GROMACS .gro file of N, CA and C in nm:
model
  516
    1MET      N    1  -2.314  -3.851   4.134
    1MET     CA    2  -2.210  -3.864   4.034
    1MET      C    3  -2.085  -3.790   4.081
    2ALA      N    4  -1.970  -3.853   4.066
    2ALA     CA    5  -1.844  -3.795   4.114
    2ALA      C    6  -1.801  -3.679   4.025
    3ASP      N    7  -1.738  -3.580   4.086
    3ASP     CA    8  -1.686  -3.465   4.015
    3ASP      C    9  -1.544  -3.498   3.970
    4ASP      N   10  -1.516  -3.497   3.838
    4ASP     CA   11  -1.385  -3.530   3.785
    4ASP      C   12  -1.288  -3.413   3.785
    5ARG      N   13  -1.332  -3.295   3.829
    5ARG     CA   14  -1.244  -3.178   3.828
    5ARG      C   15  -1.153  -3.176   3.950
    6ARG      N   16  -1.035  -3.116   3.931
    6ARG     CA   17  -0.940  -3.098   4.041
    6ARG      C   18  -0.931  -2.949   4.071
    7ALA      N   19  -0.877  -2.917   4.188
    7ALA     CA   20  -0.869  -2.777   4.229
    7ALA      C   21  -0.778  -2.695   4.137
    8ASP      N   22  -0.673  -2.756   4.077
    8ASP     CA   23  -0.579  -2.682   3.994
    8ASP      C   24  -0.618  -2.676   3.847
    9VAL      N   25  -0.736  -2.724   3.813
    9VAL     CA   26  -0.784  -2.726   3.676
    9VAL      C   27  -0.885  -2.613   3.659
   10PRO      N   28  -0.877  -2.541   3.547
   10PRO     CA   29  -0.972  -2.430   3.527
   10PRO      C   30  -1.117  -2.478   3.537
   11PRO      N   31  -1.204  -2.396   3.598
   11PRO     CA   32  -1.345  -2.434   3.610
   11PRO      C   33  -1.405  -2.464   3.474
   12GLY      N   34  -1.491  -2.562   3.469
   12GLY     CA   35  -1.557  -2.597   3.344
   12GLY      C   36  -1.477  -2.690   3.254
   13THR      N   37  -1.359  -2.732   3.300
   13THR     CA   38  -1.276  -2.821   3.220
   13THR      C   39  -1.327  -2.963   3.237
   14GLU      N   40  -1.371  -3.022   3.127
   14GLU     CA   41  -1.428  -3.155   3.135
   14GLU      C   42  -1.319  -3.262   3.127
   15ALA      N   43  -1.359  -3.384   3.160
   15ALA     CA   44  -1.266  -3.496   3.165
   15ALA      C   45  -1.198  -3.519   3.031
   16ALA      N   46  -1.267  -3.498   2.920
   16ALA     CA   47  -1.207  -3.520   2.788
   16ALA      C   48  -1.089  -3.427   2.764
   17VAL      N   49  -1.099  -3.303   2.811
   17VAL     CA   50  -0.989  -3.208   2.796
   17VAL      C   51  -0.870  -3.254   2.881
   18LEU      N   52  -0.899  -3.298   3.003
   18LEU     CA   53  -0.792  -3.346   3.090
   18LEU      C   54  -0.725  -3.470   3.030
   19ALA      N   55  -0.804  -3.557   2.971
   19ALA     CA   56  -0.748  -3.677   2.907
   19ALA      C   57  -0.661  -3.637   2.788
   20ASP      N   58  -0.705  -3.541   2.709
   20ASP     CA   59  -0.624  -3.495   2.595
   20ASP      C   60  -0.494  -3.432   2.642
   21ARG      N   61  -0.500  -3.356   2.749
   21ARG     CA   62  -0.381  -3.292   2.805
   21ARG      C   63  -0.283  -3.396   2.856
   22LEU      N   64  -0.333  -3.496   2.926
   22LEU     CA   65  -0.247  -3.603   2.976
   22LEU      C   66  -0.186  -3.682   2.861
   23LYS      N   67  -0.265  -3.706   2.757
   23LYS     CA   68  -0.213  -3.775   2.638
   23LYS      C   69  -0.094  -3.700   2.581
   24GLU      N   70  -0.104  -3.568   2.571
   24GLU     CA   71   0.006  -3.487   2.520
   24GLU      C   72   0.128  -3.497   2.611
   25ARG      N   73   0.105  -3.497   2.742
   25ARG     CA   74   0.215  -3.507   2.838
   25ARG      C   75   0.288  -3.641   2.822
   26ILE      N   76   0.212  -3.748   2.808
   26ILE     CA   77   0.272  -3.881   2.793
   26ILE      C   78   0.348  -3.889   2.662
   27TYR      N   79   0.288  -3.839   2.555
   27TYR     CA   80   0.355  -3.837   2.425
   27TYR      C   81   0.486  -3.758   2.433
   28ALA      N   82   0.481  -3.641   2.495
   28ALA     CA   83   0.600  -3.558   2.507
   28ALA      C   84   0.707  -3.626   2.591
   29THR      N   85   0.666  -3.695   2.696
   29THR     CA   86   0.761  -3.766   2.782
   29THR      C   87   0.832  -3.876   2.704
   30ILE      N   88   0.757  -3.953   2.628
   30ILE     CA   89   0.818  -4.060   2.548
   30ILE      C   90   0.915  -4.002   2.446
   31THR      N   91   0.875  -3.894   2.381
   31THR     CA   92   0.962  -3.830   2.283
   31THR      C   93   1.088  -3.777   2.350
   32MET      N   94   1.073  -3.714   2.467
   32MET     CA   95   1.189  -3.656   2.534
   32MET      C   96   1.284  -3.765   2.583
   33ILE      N   97   1.232  -3.881   2.622
   33ILE     CA   98   1.319  -3.993   2.658
   33ILE      C   99   1.409  -4.027   2.539
   34ALA      N  100   1.350  -4.038   2.422
   34ALA     CA  101   1.429  -4.069   2.302
   34ALA      C  102   1.534  -3.962   2.275
   35VAL      N  103   1.497  -3.836   2.291
   35VAL     CA  104   1.589  -3.726   2.264
   35VAL      C  105   1.707  -3.728   2.361
   36VAL      N  106   1.681  -3.741   2.490
   36VAL     CA  107   1.792  -3.734   2.586
   36VAL      C  108   1.881  -3.858   2.578
   37VAL      N  109   1.823  -3.973   2.548
   37VAL     CA  110   1.906  -4.092   2.529
   37VAL      C  111   1.994  -4.073   2.405
   38GLY      N  112   1.935  -4.022   2.298
   38GLY     CA  113   2.014  -3.995   2.178
   38GLY      C  114   2.127  -3.897   2.205
   39LEU      N  115   2.097  -3.793   2.281
   39LEU     CA  116   2.202  -3.695   2.316
   39LEU      C  117   2.310  -3.758   2.402
   40SER      N  118   2.272  -3.849   2.491
   40SER     CA  119   2.371  -3.912   2.580
   40SER      C  120   2.469  -4.000   2.502
   41LEU      N  121   2.429  -4.044   2.384
   41LEU     CA  122   2.515  -4.130   2.302
   41LEU      C  123   2.603  -4.050   2.207
   42GLY      N  124   2.579  -3.921   2.197
   42GLY     CA  125   2.653  -3.837   2.104
   42GLY      C  126   2.762  -3.757   2.173
   43ASP      N  127   2.820  -3.670   2.095
   43ASP     CA  128   2.927  -3.583   2.145
   43ASP      C  129   2.876  -3.439   2.141
   44VAL      N  130   2.796  -3.407   2.241
   44VAL     CA  131   2.734  -3.275   2.246
   44VAL      C  132   2.766  -3.212   2.381
   45GLY      N  133   2.778  -3.082   2.382
   45GLY     CA  134   2.800  -3.010   2.507
   45GLY      C  135   2.669  -2.967   2.568
   46PRO      N  136   2.676  -2.908   2.687
   46PRO     CA  137   2.553  -2.863   2.754
   46PRO      C  138   2.471  -2.764   2.672
   47LEU      N  139   2.536  -2.673   2.603
   47LEU     CA  140   2.462  -2.575   2.523
   47LEU      C  141   2.388  -2.643   2.409
   48GLY      N  142   2.455  -2.733   2.339
   48GLY     CA  143   2.390  -2.806   2.231
   48GLY      C  144   2.277  -2.894   2.282
   49ALA      N  145   2.300  -2.957   2.399
   49ALA     CA  146   2.197  -3.045   2.456
   49ALA      C  147   2.074  -2.966   2.496
   50VAL      N  148   2.092  -2.854   2.564
   50VAL     CA  149   1.975  -2.777   2.606
   50VAL      C  150   1.905  -2.716   2.485
   51ALA      N  151   1.980  -2.676   2.384
   51ALA     CA  152   1.917  -2.623   2.263
   51ALA      C  153   1.835  -2.732   2.195
   52THR      N  154   1.886  -2.854   2.191
   52THR     CA  155   1.812  -2.965   2.130
   52THR      C  156   1.685  -2.995   2.208
   53VAL      N  157   1.695  -2.999   2.340
   53VAL     CA  158   1.579  -3.028   2.424
   53VAL      C  159   1.472  -2.919   2.408
   54LEU      N  160   1.514  -2.795   2.412
   54LEU     CA  161   1.417  -2.685   2.401
   54LEU      C  162   1.355  -2.677   2.262
   55THR      N  163   1.435  -2.695   2.158
   55THR     CA  164   1.378  -2.689   2.024
   55THR      C  165   1.290  -2.811   1.995
   56THR      N  166   1.322  -2.924   2.055
   56THR     CA  167   1.234  -3.041   2.041
   56THR      C  168   1.098  -3.012   2.103
   57ALA      N  169   1.098  -2.960   2.224
   57ALA     CA  170   0.971  -2.929   2.291
   57ALA      C  171   0.894  -2.824   2.212
   58LEU      N  172   0.961  -2.721   2.166
   58LEU     CA  173   0.894  -2.618   2.087
   58LEU      C  174   0.840  -2.676   1.956
   59GLY      N  175   0.919  -2.760   1.892
   59GLY     CA  176   0.875  -2.823   1.768
   59GLY      C  177   0.753  -2.913   1.789
   60LEU      N  178   0.755  -2.991   1.898
   60LEU     CA  179   0.639  -3.075   1.930
   60LEU      C  180   0.514  -2.990   1.950
   61TRP      N  181   0.530  -2.883   2.028
   61TRP     CA  182   0.416  -2.796   2.057
   61TRP      C  183   0.363  -2.730   1.929
   62LEU      N  184   0.454  -2.677   1.848
   62LEU     CA  185   0.410  -2.613   1.724
   62LEU      C  186   0.341  -2.712   1.631
   63ALA      N  187   0.395  -2.832   1.621
   63ALA     CA  188   0.333  -2.935   1.535
   63ALA      C  189   0.192  -2.968   1.584
   64ALA      N  190   0.177  -2.985   1.714
   64ALA     CA  191   0.045  -3.015   1.770
   64ALA      C  192  -0.050  -2.898   1.749
   65PHE      N  193  -0.001  -2.777   1.771
   65PHE     CA  194  -0.087  -2.660   1.756
   65PHE      C  195  -0.131  -2.642   1.611
   66VAL      N  196  -0.038  -2.655   1.519
   66VAL     CA  197  -0.071  -2.642   1.376
   66VAL      C  198  -0.170  -2.752   1.336
   67ALA      N  199  -0.147  -2.874   1.383
   67ALA     CA  200  -0.238  -2.985   1.350
   67ALA      C  201  -0.378  -2.959   1.408
   68ASP      N  202  -0.383  -2.909   1.532
   68ASP     CA  203  -0.513  -2.878   1.592
   68ASP      C  204  -0.586  -2.771   1.511
   69GLN      N  205  -0.514  -2.665   1.474
   69GLN     CA  206  -0.577  -2.557   1.397
   69GLN      C  207  -0.620  -2.608   1.260
   70GLN      N  208  -0.533  -2.689   1.196
   70GLN     CA  209  -0.568  -2.744   1.064
   70GLN      C  210  -0.694  -2.829   1.073
   71ALA      N  211  -0.699  -2.916   1.173
   71ALA     CA  212  -0.816  -3.003   1.189
   71ALA      C  213  -0.941  -2.919   1.216
   72HIS      N  214  -0.928  -2.819   1.302
   72HIS     CA  215  -1.042  -2.733   1.333
   72HIS      C  216  -1.089  -2.659   1.209
   73ARG      N  217  -0.993  -2.604   1.135
   73ARG     CA  218  -1.024  -2.530   1.013
   73ARG      C  219  -1.095  -2.619   0.911
   74THR      N  220  -1.049  -2.742   0.899
   74THR     CA  221  -1.106  -2.834   0.802
   74THR      C  222  -1.248  -2.874   0.841
   75VAL      N  223  -1.268  -2.903   0.968
   75VAL     CA  224  -1.399  -2.950   1.014
   75VAL      C  225  -1.498  -2.835   1.029
   76HIS      N  226  -1.456  -2.724   1.088
   76HIS     CA  227  -1.547  -2.615   1.120
   76HIS      C  228  -1.545  -2.500   1.018
   77ARG      N  229  -1.455  -2.505   0.921
   77ARG     CA  230  -1.443  -2.404   0.815
   77ARG      C  231  -1.408  -2.266   0.866
   78ARG      N  232  -1.335  -2.264   0.978
   78ARG     CA  233  -1.286  -2.137   1.035
   78ARG      C  234  -1.176  -2.169   1.135
   79LEU      N  235  -1.095  -2.067   1.166
   79LEU     CA  236  -0.991  -2.084   1.268
   79LEU      C  237  -1.053  -2.095   1.406
   80ALA      N  238  -0.987  -2.166   1.493
   80ALA     CA  239  -1.030  -2.171   1.633
   80ALA      C  240  -0.999  -2.037   1.697
   81THR      N  241  -1.094  -1.986   1.772
   81THR     CA  242  -1.076  -1.860   1.845
   81THR      C  243  -1.139  -1.875   1.983
   82GLY      N  244  -1.116  -1.780   2.068
   82GLY     CA  245  -1.179  -1.776   2.199
   82GLY      C  246  -1.160  -1.905   2.278
   83PRO      N  247  -1.270  -1.962   2.329
   83PRO     CA  248  -1.260  -2.082   2.412
   83PRO      C  249  -1.196  -2.201   2.340
   84GLU      N  250  -1.219  -2.214   2.210
   84GLU     CA  251  -1.159  -2.325   2.135
   84GLU      C  252  -1.007  -2.310   2.130
   85LEU      N  253  -0.961  -2.190   2.108
   85LEU     CA  254  -0.817  -2.163   2.103
   85LEU      C  255  -0.754  -2.184   2.241
   86ARG      N  256  -0.822  -2.136   2.345
   86ARG     CA  257  -0.772  -2.155   2.482
   86ARG      C  258  -0.762  -2.303   2.515
   87ARG      N  259  -0.859  -2.382   2.472
   87ARG     CA  260  -0.856  -2.527   2.494
   87ARG      C  261  -0.734  -2.588   2.426
   88MET      N  262  -0.710  -2.549   2.299
   88MET     CA  263  -0.594  -2.601   2.227
   88MET      C  264  -0.464  -2.569   2.299
   89LEU      N  265  -0.452  -2.446   2.346
   89LEU     CA  266  -0.330  -2.405   2.416
   89LEU      C  267  -0.316  -2.478   2.549
   90TYR      N  268  -0.425  -2.495   2.621
   90TYR     CA  269  -0.424  -2.567   2.750
   90TYR      C  270  -0.385  -2.713   2.729
   91VAL      N  271  -0.443  -2.776   2.630
   91VAL     CA  272  -0.417  -2.918   2.605
   91VAL      C  273  -0.273  -2.939   2.559
   92SER      N  274  -0.221  -2.849   2.476
   92SER     CA  275  -0.088  -2.869   2.420
   92SER      C  276   0.026  -2.819   2.508
   93SER      N  277  -0.001  -2.745   2.613
   93SER     CA  278   0.107  -2.688   2.694
   93SER      C  279   0.201  -2.791   2.756
   94PRO      N  280   0.158  -2.914   2.788
   94PRO     CA  281   0.256  -3.011   2.839
   94PRO      C  282   0.366  -3.045   2.740
   95LEU      N  283   0.341  -3.020   2.612
   95LEU     CA  284   0.445  -3.044   2.513
   95LEU      C  285   0.562  -2.948   2.534
   96LEU      N  286   0.537  -2.833   2.589
   96LEU     CA  287   0.644  -2.739   2.621
   96LEU      C  288   0.707  -2.773   2.756
   97SER      N  289   0.625  -2.808   2.852
   97SER     CA  290   0.678  -2.831   2.987
   97SER      C  291   0.763  -2.957   2.998
   98CYS      N  292   0.756  -3.045   2.898
   98CYS     CA  293   0.838  -3.167   2.904
   98CYS      C  294   0.987  -3.136   2.898
   99ALA      N  295   1.023  -3.016   2.858
   99ALA     CA  296   1.165  -2.978   2.848
   99ALA      C  297   1.222  -2.927   2.980
  100VAL      N  298   1.137  -2.895   3.076
  100VAL     CA  299   1.184  -2.832   3.199
  100VAL      C  300   1.281  -2.921   3.277
  101GLY      N  301   1.241  -3.044   3.306
  101GLY     CA  302   1.327  -3.134   3.382
  101GLY      C  303   1.461  -3.159   3.316
  102PRO      N  304   1.462  -3.201   3.188
  102PRO     CA  305   1.590  -3.219   3.121
  102PRO      C  306   1.674  -3.091   3.116
  103ALA      N  307   1.611  -2.976   3.094
  103ALA     CA  308   1.685  -2.850   3.088
  103ALA      C  309   1.750  -2.818   3.223
  104VAL      N  310   1.679  -2.842   3.332
  104VAL     CA  311   1.736  -2.819   3.465
  104VAL      C  312   1.856  -2.912   3.489
  105LEU      N  313   1.841  -3.038   3.453
  105LEU     CA  314   1.951  -3.133   3.471
  105LEU      C  315   2.071  -3.097   3.384
  106ILE      N  316   2.046  -3.053   3.262
  106ILE     CA  317   2.156  -3.009   3.174
  106ILE      C  318   2.223  -2.885   3.232
  107ALA      N  319   2.145  -2.794   3.290
  107ALA     CA  320   2.202  -2.675   3.354
  107ALA      C  321   2.292  -2.715   3.470
  108LEU      N  322   2.250  -2.816   3.547
  108LEU     CA  323   2.335  -2.866   3.656
  108LEU      C  324   2.466  -2.923   3.601
  109ALA      N  325   2.458  -2.988   3.485
  109ALA     CA  326   2.579  -3.039   3.422
  109ALA      C  327   2.669  -2.924   3.377
  110ALA      N  328   2.609  -2.819   3.325
  110ALA     CA  329   2.687  -2.702   3.282
  110ALA      C  330   2.757  -2.637   3.401
  111LEU      N  331   2.698  -2.650   3.518
  111LEU     CA  332   2.758  -2.595   3.641
  111LEU      C  333   2.853  -2.694   3.708
  112ASP      N  334   2.879  -2.807   3.641
  112ASP     CA  335   2.968  -2.913   3.691
  112ASP      C  336   2.919  -2.979   3.819
  113VAL      N  337   2.789  -2.980   3.841
  113VAL     CA  338   2.731  -3.051   3.954
  113VAL      C  339   2.729  -3.201   3.925
  114LEU      N  340   2.709  -3.236   3.797
  114LEU     CA  341   2.715  -3.375   3.751
  114LEU      C  342   2.756  -3.372   3.605
  115SER      N  343   2.794  -3.486   3.554
  115SER     CA  344   2.835  -3.491   3.413
  115SER      C  345   2.712  -3.477   3.323
  116LEU      N  346   2.737  -3.434   3.201
  116LEU     CA  347   2.628  -3.420   3.106
  116LEU      C  348   2.566  -3.557   3.078
  117HIS      N  349   2.650  -3.658   3.064
  117HIS     CA  350   2.600  -3.794   3.040
  117HIS      C  351   2.506  -3.837   3.153
  118ALA      N  352   2.547  -3.813   3.277
  118ALA     CA  353   2.464  -3.849   3.393
  118ALA      C  354   2.334  -3.768   3.393
  119ALA      N  355   2.343  -3.640   3.357
  119ALA     CA  356   2.224  -3.555   3.354
  119ALA      C  357   2.124  -3.606   3.251
  120LEU      N  358   2.173  -3.644   3.134
  120LEU     CA  359   2.084  -3.692   3.028
  120LEU      C  360   2.022  -3.826   3.063
  121LEU      N  361   2.102  -3.916   3.120
  121LEU     CA  362   2.047  -4.046   3.160
  121LEU      C  363   1.950  -4.031   3.277
  122THR      N  364   1.977  -3.937   3.366
  122THR     CA  365   1.884  -3.909   3.475
  122THR      C  366   1.753  -3.856   3.420
  123ALA      N  367   1.760  -3.769   3.321
  123ALA     CA  368   1.639  -3.716   3.259
  123ALA      C  369   1.558  -3.829   3.195
  124ALA      N  370   1.626  -3.923   3.130
  124ALA     CA  371   1.556  -4.038   3.072
  124ALA      C  372   1.492  -4.122   3.183
  125GLY      N  373   1.566  -4.144   3.291
  125GLY     CA  374   1.513  -4.222   3.403
  125GLY      C  375   1.393  -4.156   3.467
  126VAL      N  376   1.397  -4.026   3.482
  126VAL     CA  377   1.282  -3.953   3.538
  126VAL      C  378   1.163  -3.965   3.444
  127GLY      N  379   1.188  -3.961   3.314
  127GLY     CA  380   1.079  -3.979   3.218
  127GLY      C  381   1.015  -4.116   3.231
  128VAL      N  382   1.098  -4.220   3.242
  128VAL     CA  383   1.045  -4.356   3.258
  128VAL      C  384   0.968  -4.367   3.390
  129LEU      N  385   1.023  -4.309   3.496
  129LEU     CA  386   0.954  -4.310   3.625
  129LEU      C  387   0.819  -4.239   3.616
  130SER      N  388   0.813  -4.128   3.545
  130SER     CA  389   0.685  -4.057   3.534
  130SER      C  390   0.583  -4.141   3.456
  131LEU      N  391   0.629  -4.214   3.353
  131LEU     CA  392   0.537  -4.304   3.283
  131LEU      C  393   0.484  -4.411   3.377
  132PHE      N  394   0.572  -4.464   3.461
  132PHE     CA  395   0.530  -4.564   3.560
  132PHE      C  396   0.424  -4.505   3.653
  133LEU      N  397   0.449  -4.385   3.703
  133LEU     CA  398   0.355  -4.323   3.797
  133LEU      C  399   0.221  -4.292   3.731
  134TRP      N  400   0.222  -4.244   3.606
  134TRP     CA  401   0.096  -4.219   3.536
  134TRP      C  402   0.021  -4.349   3.516
  135GLY      N  403   0.093  -4.456   3.483
  135GLY     CA  404   0.028  -4.586   3.467
  135GLY      C  405  -0.034  -4.634   3.597
  136CYS      N  406   0.040  -4.617   3.707
  136CYS     CA  407  -0.014  -4.656   3.838
  136CYS      C  408  -0.138  -4.575   3.873
  137LEU      N  409  -0.130  -4.446   3.852
  137LEU     CA  410  -0.245  -4.361   3.882
  137LEU      C  411  -0.367  -4.403   3.800
  138GLY      N  412  -0.343  -4.430   3.672
  138GLY     CA  413  -0.454  -4.476   3.587
  138GLY      C  414  -0.512  -4.607   3.637
  139GLY      N  415  -0.424  -4.700   3.677
  139GLY     CA  416  -0.471  -4.827   3.730
  139GLY      C  417  -0.551  -4.810   3.858
  140LEU      N  418  -0.505  -4.721   3.946
  140LEU     CA  419  -0.578  -4.696   4.070
  140LEU      C  420  -0.713  -4.629   4.043
  141ARG      N  421  -0.715  -4.534   3.950
  141ARG     CA  422  -0.840  -4.464   3.919
  141ARG      C  423  -0.943  -4.555   3.855
  142MET      N  424  -0.895  -4.663   3.793
  142MET     CA  425  -0.988  -4.760   3.734
  142MET      C  426  -1.039  -4.858   3.837
  143GLY      N  427  -0.984  -4.851   3.960
  143GLY     CA  428  -1.033  -4.936   4.068
  143GLY      C  429  -0.974  -5.076   4.071
  144GLY      N  430  -0.860  -5.095   4.007
  144GLY     CA  431  -0.802  -5.228   3.998
  144GLY      C  432  -0.721  -5.270   4.119
  145GLY      N  433  -0.697  -5.182   4.213
  145GLY     CA  434  -0.617  -5.215   4.329
  145GLY      C  435  -0.468  -5.195   4.303
  146ALA      N  436  -0.390  -5.218   4.407
  146ALA     CA  437  -0.246  -5.190   4.401
  146ALA      C  438  -0.174  -5.279   4.301
  147LEU      N  439  -0.208  -5.406   4.295
  147LEU     CA  440  -0.139  -5.496   4.202
  147LEU      C  441  -0.168  -5.456   4.058
  148ALA      N  442  -0.293  -5.434   4.025
  148ALA     CA  443  -0.328  -5.393   3.888
  148ALA      C  444  -0.264  -5.259   3.854
  149ALA      N  445  -0.259  -5.167   3.949
  149ALA     CA  446  -0.197  -5.037   3.925
  149ALA      C  447  -0.047  -5.053   3.899
  150THR      N  448   0.018  -5.140   3.975
  150THR     CA  449   0.160  -5.164   3.955
  150THR      C  450   0.187  -5.225   3.818
  151VAL      N  451   0.105  -5.320   3.779
  151VAL     CA  452   0.120  -5.383   3.647
  151VAL      C  453   0.100  -5.277   3.537
  152ALA      N  454   0.000  -5.192   3.553
  152ALA     CA  455  -0.023  -5.086   3.454
  152ALA      C  456   0.096  -4.991   3.449
  153GLY      N  457   0.150  -4.957   3.565
  153GLY     CA  458   0.267  -4.870   3.570
  153GLY      C  459   0.388  -4.933   3.504
  154LEU      N  460   0.409  -5.062   3.531
  154LEU     CA  461   0.522  -5.132   3.469
  154LEU      C  462   0.506  -5.140   3.318
  155ALA      N  463   0.383  -5.161   3.271
  155ALA     CA  464   0.359  -5.167   3.127
  155ALA      C  465   0.392  -5.032   3.062
  156ASP      N  466   0.348  -4.923   3.125
  156ASP     CA  467   0.378  -4.791   3.070
  156ASP      C  468   0.527  -4.761   3.076
  157ALA      N  469   0.592  -4.796   3.187
  157ALA     CA  470   0.736  -4.774   3.199
  157ALA      C  471   0.812  -4.857   3.095
  158ALA      N  472   0.763  -4.976   3.065
  158ALA     CA  473   0.828  -5.062   2.966
  158ALA      C  474   0.831  -4.994   2.829
  159ILE      N  475   0.729  -4.916   2.799
  159ILE     CA  476   0.728  -4.842   2.672
  159ILE      C  477   0.843  -4.741   2.670
  160GLY      N  478   0.860  -4.669   2.780
  160GLY     CA  479   0.970  -4.573   2.788
  160GLY      C  480   1.106  -4.641   2.779
  161VAL      N  481   1.120  -4.755   2.846
  161VAL     CA  482   1.246  -4.829   2.840
  161VAL      C  483   1.269  -4.880   2.697
  162ALA      N  484   1.164  -4.929   2.633
  162ALA     CA  485   1.178  -4.978   2.495
  162ALA      C  486   1.223  -4.867   2.402
  163VAL      N  487   1.168  -4.748   2.418
  163VAL     CA  488   1.209  -4.634   2.337
  163VAL      C  489   1.357  -4.605   2.360
  164ALA      N  490   1.399  -4.606   2.485
  164ALA     CA  491   1.540  -4.582   2.516
  164ALA      C  492   1.631  -4.688   2.456
  165LEU      N  493   1.588  -4.813   2.466
  165LEU     CA  494   1.670  -4.923   2.412
  165LEU      C  495   1.680  -4.916   2.260
  166VAL      N  496   1.571  -4.885   2.194
  166VAL     CA  497   1.573  -4.872   2.048
  166VAL      C  498   1.666  -4.759   2.008
  167LYS      N  499   1.658  -4.648   2.079
  167LYS     CA  500   1.744  -4.533   2.049
  167LYS      C  501   1.890  -4.571   2.071
  168ALA      N  502   1.918  -4.642   2.181
  168ALA     CA  503   2.056  -4.683   2.211
  168ALA      C  504   2.105  -4.785   2.107
  169ALA      N  505   2.020  -4.878   2.069
  169ALA     CA  506   2.059  -4.979   1.970
  169ALA      C  507   2.087  -4.917   1.834
  170ALA      N  508   2.014  -4.811   1.803
  170ALA     CA  509   2.036  -4.742   1.676
  170ALA      C  510   2.164  -4.661   1.679
  171GLY      N  511   2.213  -4.635   1.800
  171GLY     CA  512   2.340  -4.563   1.814
  171GLY      C  513   2.334  -4.415   1.785
  172HIS      N  514   2.217  -4.359   1.799
  172HIS     CA  515   2.207  -4.213   1.782
  172HIS      C  516   2.105  -4.153   1.871
   0.00000   0.00000   0.00000
């Protein structure tokens, strides 16, 4: 039987935890695409943009953490502690890390390396590209070959593009 663990994953981390963590990363990426596209359509400066990106990531993480604790409390009749709490924090951490790329690009805009509009659209493009790559990886891991992996990647990227288009069409 194949070992599903990777070298950079804590020992004893099962595939379900990794799947939950990846789900959070994909969710955060889609949300951040919408946020940066919305910011690119508005009249915001670098400080406002980075504050929005960081508070969005923090808000996503807090919402997920509170929901996890609430669900645990309801089902188990106690707060998650120890290994359960560590699992929640490990799974939800990509919700915070989704802000890093956009924040770096916004910082480059603040330093006049590129325009804020270009930084925000680049952040959206990187988000769509990451969805494509995750889709490709999933397709390859399922054994579908390069064509199936590409189709899976394009389908995932299409979701990111659709989110961006809806945000742009709404004009905010």
